[in-house]
Tab-separated table of C-alpha atoms in Angstrom:
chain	number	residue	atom	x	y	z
A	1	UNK	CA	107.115	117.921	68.945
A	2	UNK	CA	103.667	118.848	67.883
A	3	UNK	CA	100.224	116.894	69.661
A	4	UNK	CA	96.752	117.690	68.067
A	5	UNK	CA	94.900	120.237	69.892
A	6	UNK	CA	91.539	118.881	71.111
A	7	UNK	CA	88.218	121.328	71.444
A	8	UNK	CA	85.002	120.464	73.095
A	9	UNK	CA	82.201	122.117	74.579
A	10	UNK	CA	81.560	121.149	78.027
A	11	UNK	CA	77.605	121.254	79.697
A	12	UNK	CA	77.440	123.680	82.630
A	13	UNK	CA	75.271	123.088	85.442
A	14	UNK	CA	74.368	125.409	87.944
A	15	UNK	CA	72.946	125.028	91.881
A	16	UNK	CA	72.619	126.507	95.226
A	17	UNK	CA	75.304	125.035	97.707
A	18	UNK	CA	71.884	122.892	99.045
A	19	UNK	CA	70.016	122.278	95.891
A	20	UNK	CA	71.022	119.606	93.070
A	21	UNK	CA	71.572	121.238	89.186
A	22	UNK	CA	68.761	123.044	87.898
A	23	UNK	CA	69.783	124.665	84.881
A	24	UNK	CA	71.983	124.418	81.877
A	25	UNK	CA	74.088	126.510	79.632
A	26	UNK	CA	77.356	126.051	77.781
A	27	UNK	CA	80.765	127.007	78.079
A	28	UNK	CA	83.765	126.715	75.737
A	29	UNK	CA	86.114	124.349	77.025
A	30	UNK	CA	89.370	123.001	75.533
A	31	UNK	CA	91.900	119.985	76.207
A	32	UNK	CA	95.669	120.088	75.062
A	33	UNK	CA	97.170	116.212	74.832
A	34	UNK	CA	100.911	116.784	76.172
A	35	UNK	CA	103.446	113.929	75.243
A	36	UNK	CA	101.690	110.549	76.684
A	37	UNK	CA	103.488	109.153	79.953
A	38	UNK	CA	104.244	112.651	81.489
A	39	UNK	CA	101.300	112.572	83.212
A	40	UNK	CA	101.353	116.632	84.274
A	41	UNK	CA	100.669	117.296	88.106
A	42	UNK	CA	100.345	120.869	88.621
A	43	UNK	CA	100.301	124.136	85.787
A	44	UNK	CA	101.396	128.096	85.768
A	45	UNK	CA	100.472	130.106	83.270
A	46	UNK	CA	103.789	131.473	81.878
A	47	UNK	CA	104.808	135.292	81.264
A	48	UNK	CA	105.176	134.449	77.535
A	49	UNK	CA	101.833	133.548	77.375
A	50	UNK	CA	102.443	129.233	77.341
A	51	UNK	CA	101.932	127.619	80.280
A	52	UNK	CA	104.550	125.329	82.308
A	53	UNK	CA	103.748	122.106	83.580
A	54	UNK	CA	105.358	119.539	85.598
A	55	UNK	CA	105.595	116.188	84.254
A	56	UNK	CA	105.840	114.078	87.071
A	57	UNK	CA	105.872	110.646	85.118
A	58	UNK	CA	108.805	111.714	83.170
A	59	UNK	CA	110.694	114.075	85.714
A	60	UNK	CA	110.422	116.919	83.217
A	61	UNK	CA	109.497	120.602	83.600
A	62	UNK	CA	106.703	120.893	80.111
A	63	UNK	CA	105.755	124.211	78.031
A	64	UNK	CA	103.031	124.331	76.318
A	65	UNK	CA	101.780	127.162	73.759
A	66	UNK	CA	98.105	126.899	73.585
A	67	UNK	CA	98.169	129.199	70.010
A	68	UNK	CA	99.886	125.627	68.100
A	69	UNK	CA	99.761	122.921	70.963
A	70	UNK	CA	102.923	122.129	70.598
A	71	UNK	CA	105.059	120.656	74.325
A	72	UNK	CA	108.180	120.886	75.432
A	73	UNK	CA	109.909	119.113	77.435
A	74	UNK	CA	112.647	120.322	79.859
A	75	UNK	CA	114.922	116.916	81.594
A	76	UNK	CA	114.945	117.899	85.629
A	77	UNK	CA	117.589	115.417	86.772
A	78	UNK	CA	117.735	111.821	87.296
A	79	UNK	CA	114.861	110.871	89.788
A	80	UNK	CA	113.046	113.559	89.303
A	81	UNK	CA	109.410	113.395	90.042
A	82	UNK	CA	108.247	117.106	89.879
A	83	UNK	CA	105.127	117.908	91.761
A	84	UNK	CA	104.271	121.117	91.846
A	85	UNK	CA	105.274	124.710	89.949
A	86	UNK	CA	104.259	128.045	90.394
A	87	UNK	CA	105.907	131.260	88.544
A	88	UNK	CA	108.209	133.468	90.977
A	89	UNK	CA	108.633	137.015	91.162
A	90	UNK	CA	111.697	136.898	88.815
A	91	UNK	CA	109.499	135.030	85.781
A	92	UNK	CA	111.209	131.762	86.544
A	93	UNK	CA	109.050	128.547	87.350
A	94	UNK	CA	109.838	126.779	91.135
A	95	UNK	CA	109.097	123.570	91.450
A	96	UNK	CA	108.707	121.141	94.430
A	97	UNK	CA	110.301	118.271	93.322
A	98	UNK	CA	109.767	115.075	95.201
A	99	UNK	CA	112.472	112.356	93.263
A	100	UNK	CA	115.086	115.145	93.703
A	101	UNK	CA	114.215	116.059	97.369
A	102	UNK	CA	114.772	119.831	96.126
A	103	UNK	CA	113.094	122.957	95.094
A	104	UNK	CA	114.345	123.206	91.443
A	105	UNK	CA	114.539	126.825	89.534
A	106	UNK	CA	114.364	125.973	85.534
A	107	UNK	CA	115.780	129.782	83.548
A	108	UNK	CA	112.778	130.601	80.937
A	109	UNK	CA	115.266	131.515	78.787
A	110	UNK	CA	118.109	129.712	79.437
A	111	UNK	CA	116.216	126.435	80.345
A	112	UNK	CA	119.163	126.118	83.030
A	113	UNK	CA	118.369	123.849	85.751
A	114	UNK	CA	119.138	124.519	89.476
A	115	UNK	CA	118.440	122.850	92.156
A	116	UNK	CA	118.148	124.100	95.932
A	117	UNK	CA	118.423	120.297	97.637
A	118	UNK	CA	116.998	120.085	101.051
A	119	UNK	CA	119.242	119.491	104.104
A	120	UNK	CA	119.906	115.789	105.063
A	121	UNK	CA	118.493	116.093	108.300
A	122	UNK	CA	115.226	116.829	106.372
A	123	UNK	CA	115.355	113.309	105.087
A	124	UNK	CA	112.701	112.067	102.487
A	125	UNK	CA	109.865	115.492	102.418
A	126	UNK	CA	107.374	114.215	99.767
A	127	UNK	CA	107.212	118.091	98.336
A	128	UNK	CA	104.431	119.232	97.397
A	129	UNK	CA	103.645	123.045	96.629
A	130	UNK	CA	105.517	126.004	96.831
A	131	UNK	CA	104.523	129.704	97.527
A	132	UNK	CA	106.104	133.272	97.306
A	133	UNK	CA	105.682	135.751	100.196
A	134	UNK	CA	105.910	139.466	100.088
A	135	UNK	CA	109.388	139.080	100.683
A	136	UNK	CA	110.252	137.213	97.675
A	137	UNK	CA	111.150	134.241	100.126
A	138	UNK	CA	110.070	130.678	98.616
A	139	UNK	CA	107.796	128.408	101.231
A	140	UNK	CA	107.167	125.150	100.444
A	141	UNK	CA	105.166	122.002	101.738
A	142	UNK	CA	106.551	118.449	102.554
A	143	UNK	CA	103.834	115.634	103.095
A	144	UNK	CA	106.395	113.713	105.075
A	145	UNK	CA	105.551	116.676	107.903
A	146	UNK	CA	108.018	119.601	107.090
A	147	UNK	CA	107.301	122.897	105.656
A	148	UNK	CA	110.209	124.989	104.374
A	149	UNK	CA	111.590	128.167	102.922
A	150	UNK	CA	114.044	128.951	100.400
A	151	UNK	CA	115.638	132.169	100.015
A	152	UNK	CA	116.629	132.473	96.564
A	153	UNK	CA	119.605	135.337	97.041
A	154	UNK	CA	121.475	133.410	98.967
A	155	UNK	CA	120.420	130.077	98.061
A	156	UNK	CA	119.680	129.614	101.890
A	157	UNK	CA	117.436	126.587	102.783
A	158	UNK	CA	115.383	125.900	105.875
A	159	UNK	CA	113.038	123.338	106.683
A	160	UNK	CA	110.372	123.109	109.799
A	161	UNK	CA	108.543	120.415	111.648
A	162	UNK	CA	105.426	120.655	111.192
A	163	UNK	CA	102.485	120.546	114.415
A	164	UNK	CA	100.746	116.963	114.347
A	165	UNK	CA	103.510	115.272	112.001
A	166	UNK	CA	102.409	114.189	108.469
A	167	UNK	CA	100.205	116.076	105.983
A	168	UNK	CA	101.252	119.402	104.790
A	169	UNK	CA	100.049	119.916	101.142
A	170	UNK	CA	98.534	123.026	100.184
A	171	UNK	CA	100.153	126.739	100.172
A	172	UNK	CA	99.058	130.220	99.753
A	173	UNK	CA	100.225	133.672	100.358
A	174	UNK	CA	97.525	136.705	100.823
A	175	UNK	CA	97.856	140.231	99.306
A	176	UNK	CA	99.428	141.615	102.142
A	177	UNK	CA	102.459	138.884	102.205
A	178	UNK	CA	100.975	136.038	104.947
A	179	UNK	CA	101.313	132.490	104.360
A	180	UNK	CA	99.013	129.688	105.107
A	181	UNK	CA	99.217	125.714	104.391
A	182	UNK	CA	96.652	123.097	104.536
A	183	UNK	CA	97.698	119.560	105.911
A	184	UNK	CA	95.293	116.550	104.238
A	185	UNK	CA	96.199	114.176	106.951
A	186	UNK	CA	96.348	116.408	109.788
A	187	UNK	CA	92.894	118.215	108.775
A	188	UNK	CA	93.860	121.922	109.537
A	189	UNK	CA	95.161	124.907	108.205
A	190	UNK	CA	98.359	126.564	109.407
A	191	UNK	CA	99.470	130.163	109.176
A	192	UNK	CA	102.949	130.878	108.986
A	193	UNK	CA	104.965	133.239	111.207
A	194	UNK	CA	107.540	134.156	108.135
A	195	UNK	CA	109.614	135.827	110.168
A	196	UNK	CA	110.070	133.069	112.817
A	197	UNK	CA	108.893	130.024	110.738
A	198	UNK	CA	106.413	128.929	113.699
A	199	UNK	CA	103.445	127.994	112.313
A	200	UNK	CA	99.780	128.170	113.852
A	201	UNK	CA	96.998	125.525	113.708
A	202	UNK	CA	93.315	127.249	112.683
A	203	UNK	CA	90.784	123.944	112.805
A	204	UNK	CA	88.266	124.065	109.997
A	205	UNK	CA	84.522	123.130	111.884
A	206	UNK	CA	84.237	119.999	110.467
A	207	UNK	CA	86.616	117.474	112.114
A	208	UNK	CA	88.901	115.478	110.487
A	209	UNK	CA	87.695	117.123	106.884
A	210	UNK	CA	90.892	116.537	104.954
A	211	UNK	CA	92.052	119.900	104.273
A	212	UNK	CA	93.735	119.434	100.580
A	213	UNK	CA	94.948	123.061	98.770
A	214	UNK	CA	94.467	127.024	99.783
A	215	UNK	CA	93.891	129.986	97.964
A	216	UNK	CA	93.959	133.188	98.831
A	217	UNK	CA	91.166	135.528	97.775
A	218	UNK	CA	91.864	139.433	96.801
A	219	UNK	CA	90.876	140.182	100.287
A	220	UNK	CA	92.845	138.157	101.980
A	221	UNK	CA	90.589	135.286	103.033
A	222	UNK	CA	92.080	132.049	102.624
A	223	UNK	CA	89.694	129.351	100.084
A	224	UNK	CA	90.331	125.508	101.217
A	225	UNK	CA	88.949	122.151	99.857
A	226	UNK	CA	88.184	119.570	102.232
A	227	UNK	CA	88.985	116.403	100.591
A	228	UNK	CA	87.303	114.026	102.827
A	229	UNK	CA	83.862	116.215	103.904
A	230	UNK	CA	83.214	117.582	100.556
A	231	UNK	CA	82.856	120.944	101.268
A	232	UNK	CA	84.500	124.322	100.471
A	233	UNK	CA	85.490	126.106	103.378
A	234	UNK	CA	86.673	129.943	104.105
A	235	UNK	CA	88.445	131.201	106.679
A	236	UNK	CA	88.711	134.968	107.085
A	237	UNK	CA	91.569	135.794	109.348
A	238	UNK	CA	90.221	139.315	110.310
A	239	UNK	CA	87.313	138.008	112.020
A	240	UNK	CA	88.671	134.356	112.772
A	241	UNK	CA	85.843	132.916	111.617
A	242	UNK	CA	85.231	129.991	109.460
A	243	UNK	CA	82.294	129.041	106.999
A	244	UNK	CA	81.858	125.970	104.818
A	245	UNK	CA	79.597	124.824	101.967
A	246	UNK	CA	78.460	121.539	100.894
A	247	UNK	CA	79.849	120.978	97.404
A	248	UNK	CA	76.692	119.720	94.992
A	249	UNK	CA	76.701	115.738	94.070
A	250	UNK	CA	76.211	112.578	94.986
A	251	UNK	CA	79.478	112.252	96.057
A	252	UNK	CA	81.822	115.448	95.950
A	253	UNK	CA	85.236	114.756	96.181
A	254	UNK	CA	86.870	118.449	95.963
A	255	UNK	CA	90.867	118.507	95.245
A	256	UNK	CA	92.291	121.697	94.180
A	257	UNK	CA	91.186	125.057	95.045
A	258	UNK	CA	91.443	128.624	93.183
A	259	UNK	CA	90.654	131.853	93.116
A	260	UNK	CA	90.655	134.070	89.841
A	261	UNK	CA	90.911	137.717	89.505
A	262	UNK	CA	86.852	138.027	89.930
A	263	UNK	CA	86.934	136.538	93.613
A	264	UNK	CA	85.495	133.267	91.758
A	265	UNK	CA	86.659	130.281	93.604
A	266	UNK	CA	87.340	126.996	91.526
A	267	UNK	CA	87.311	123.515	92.655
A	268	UNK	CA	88.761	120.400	90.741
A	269	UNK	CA	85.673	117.570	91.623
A	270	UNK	CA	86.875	113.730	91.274
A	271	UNK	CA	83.524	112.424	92.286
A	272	UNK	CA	81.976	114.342	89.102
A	273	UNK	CA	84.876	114.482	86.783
A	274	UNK	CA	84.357	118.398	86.616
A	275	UNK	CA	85.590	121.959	87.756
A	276	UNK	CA	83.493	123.860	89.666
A	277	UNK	CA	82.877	127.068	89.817
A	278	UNK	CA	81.647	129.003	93.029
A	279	UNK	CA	80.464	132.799	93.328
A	280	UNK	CA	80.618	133.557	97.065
A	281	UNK	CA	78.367	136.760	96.150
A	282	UNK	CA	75.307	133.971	95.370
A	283	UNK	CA	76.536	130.923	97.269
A	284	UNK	CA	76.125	128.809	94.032
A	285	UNK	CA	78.226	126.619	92.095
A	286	UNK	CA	78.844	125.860	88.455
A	287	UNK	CA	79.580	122.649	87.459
A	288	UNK	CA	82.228	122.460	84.407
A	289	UNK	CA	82.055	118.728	83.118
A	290	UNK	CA	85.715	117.392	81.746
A	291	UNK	CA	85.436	116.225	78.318
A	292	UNK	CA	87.826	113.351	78.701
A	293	UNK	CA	87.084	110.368	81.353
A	294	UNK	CA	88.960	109.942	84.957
A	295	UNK	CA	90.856	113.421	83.885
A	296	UNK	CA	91.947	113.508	88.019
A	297	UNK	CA	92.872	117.519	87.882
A	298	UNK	CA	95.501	117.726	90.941
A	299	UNK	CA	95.800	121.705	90.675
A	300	UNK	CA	94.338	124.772	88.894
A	301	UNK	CA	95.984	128.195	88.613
A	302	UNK	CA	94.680	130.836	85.668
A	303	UNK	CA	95.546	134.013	84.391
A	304	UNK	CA	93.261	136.935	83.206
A	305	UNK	CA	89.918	135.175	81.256
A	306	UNK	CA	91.686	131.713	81.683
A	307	UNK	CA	91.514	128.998	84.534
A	308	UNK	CA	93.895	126.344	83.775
A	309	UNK	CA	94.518	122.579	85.491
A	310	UNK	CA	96.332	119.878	84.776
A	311	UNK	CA	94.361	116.228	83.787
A	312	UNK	CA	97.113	113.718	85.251
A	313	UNK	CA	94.766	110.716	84.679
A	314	UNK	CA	94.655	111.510	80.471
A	315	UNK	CA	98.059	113.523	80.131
A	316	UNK	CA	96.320	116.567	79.019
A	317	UNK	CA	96.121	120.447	79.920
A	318	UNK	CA	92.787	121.485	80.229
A	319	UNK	CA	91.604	125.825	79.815
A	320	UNK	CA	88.343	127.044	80.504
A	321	UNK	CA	87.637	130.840	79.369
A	322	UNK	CA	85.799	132.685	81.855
A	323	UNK	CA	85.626	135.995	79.740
């Protein structure tokens, strides 16, 4: 199946975390339609150099190769509603997979399909995002209130109760192997014992702040967005200290959070249709405006020179080159 590749050049607009946009420049930004009603959720830049998307209106794990724009389209299972995917160790994408109730392995090869199904006692997780520790162990989120692991030599899987119930969404591991969650409705961020699976709250200043995705920085400090306060926050577990910034607009509604390999942090921005980029060297943000309407980018992940996300309000991929 091939889709039309769409280019445009996006206006970039640049402010201190307390002053409005003051300047402009341009950066090259480009949109990849995928097949319409798949409506991709999350993205992973792939080892073959496509990327892998989950196509949650369809229940499909997607490919795309950015060099011809050409999708395709891998069938999950019946009910599947894929959520999230992320690229393991072994090369193979892991998705959280909320119609199947399962962490699903798709072969990049192969395209074989399994499936790790969560216990019964789990009941009904609402999955979410999945993570890799330094272990090679999977952990993954459950809105529903669970977070889990999976360990994928023996097939082994565990789930968790989460402290204060519903909202687990986020998941990140540092360089040196720890793993922390956000939880949207439970407005904190947990770090997770991986040896134990107990998981400790760390409060973010502002209260109830909707804590949405995590990201890890090179150093270890952990990048959130706070859904409901519009802010960016950092915690840096060395010093156990917090900081946040106000997120520029007149109504900043930040939803995924990254970190690329030049300690940039990236924010998806509903309120202004837009990534943003912020330097924590200069405390200021750059403001990447979407080409395409209501684009509602639920996740960003990137790869050297590339930040990627997925636009499940237009069903396309969107790439911005950094280099």
């Amino acid at each position: 199946m091939h889709w039309p590749v769409a280019v445009a050049i996006a206006a970039v607009a640049t402010a201190s975390a307390s002053a409005a946009p003051t300047t402009e420049t341009q950066l090259r930004v480009r949109e990849f339609p995928v097949p319409s009603g798949t409506h991709p959720h999350d993205v992973a830049p792939a080892r073959d150099g496509g990327v892998w998307f989950t196509a949650q209106g369809s229940g499909d794990l997607g490919w795309l190769d950015p060099a011809t724009g050409r999708a395709r389209l891998t069938p999950l299972g019946q009910n599947s509603a894929p959520h999230g995917v992320i690229v393991g160790p072994d090369g193979a994408p892991w998705i959280t997979d909320g119609g199947l109730n399962a962490i699903v392995r798709v072969d990049p090869r192969s395209l074989a399909v399994t499936r790790f199904p969560l216990p019964a006692s789990a009941g009904y997780a609402n999955l979410n995002t999945a993570t890799f520790d330094g272990r090679g162990i999977l952990w993954f989120t459950g809105q529903s209130g669970i977070y889990g692991r999976v360990d994928p030599g023996t097939g082994k899987v565990r789930v968790f109760p989460a402290p204060h119930g519903a909202g687990p969404y986020g998941i990140t591991t540092t360089p040196s192997g720890a793993v922390y969650y956000t939880s949207l409705a439970g407005s904190y961020l947990g770090r997770i014992d991986v040896r134990t699976g107990k998981a400790t709250v760390l409060r973010p200043p502002t209260a109830s702040q909707g804590a949405r995705r995590a990201w890890s920085d090179s150093r270890g400090r952990i990048w959130v967005s706070e859904w409901n306060a519009g802010k960016l926050a950092r915690f840096e577990p060395a010093r156990k200290r917090w900081r946040e910034w106000r997120v520029p607009g007149a109504n900043p509604m930040p939803y995924a959070v990254y970190v690329d390999e030049r300690d940039k942090v990236w924010l998806s921005d509903f309120g202004a249709n837009a990534l943003v980029r912020f330097d924590p060297l200069t405390s200021r943000f750059t403001r990447v405006r979407l080409p395409s309407a209501n684009a509602a980018v639920r996740q960003i992940l990137g790869r050297q020179d590339e930040v990627w996300g997925a636009e499940s309000g237009t069903d396309k991929l969107v790439v911005v080159h950094t280099g």
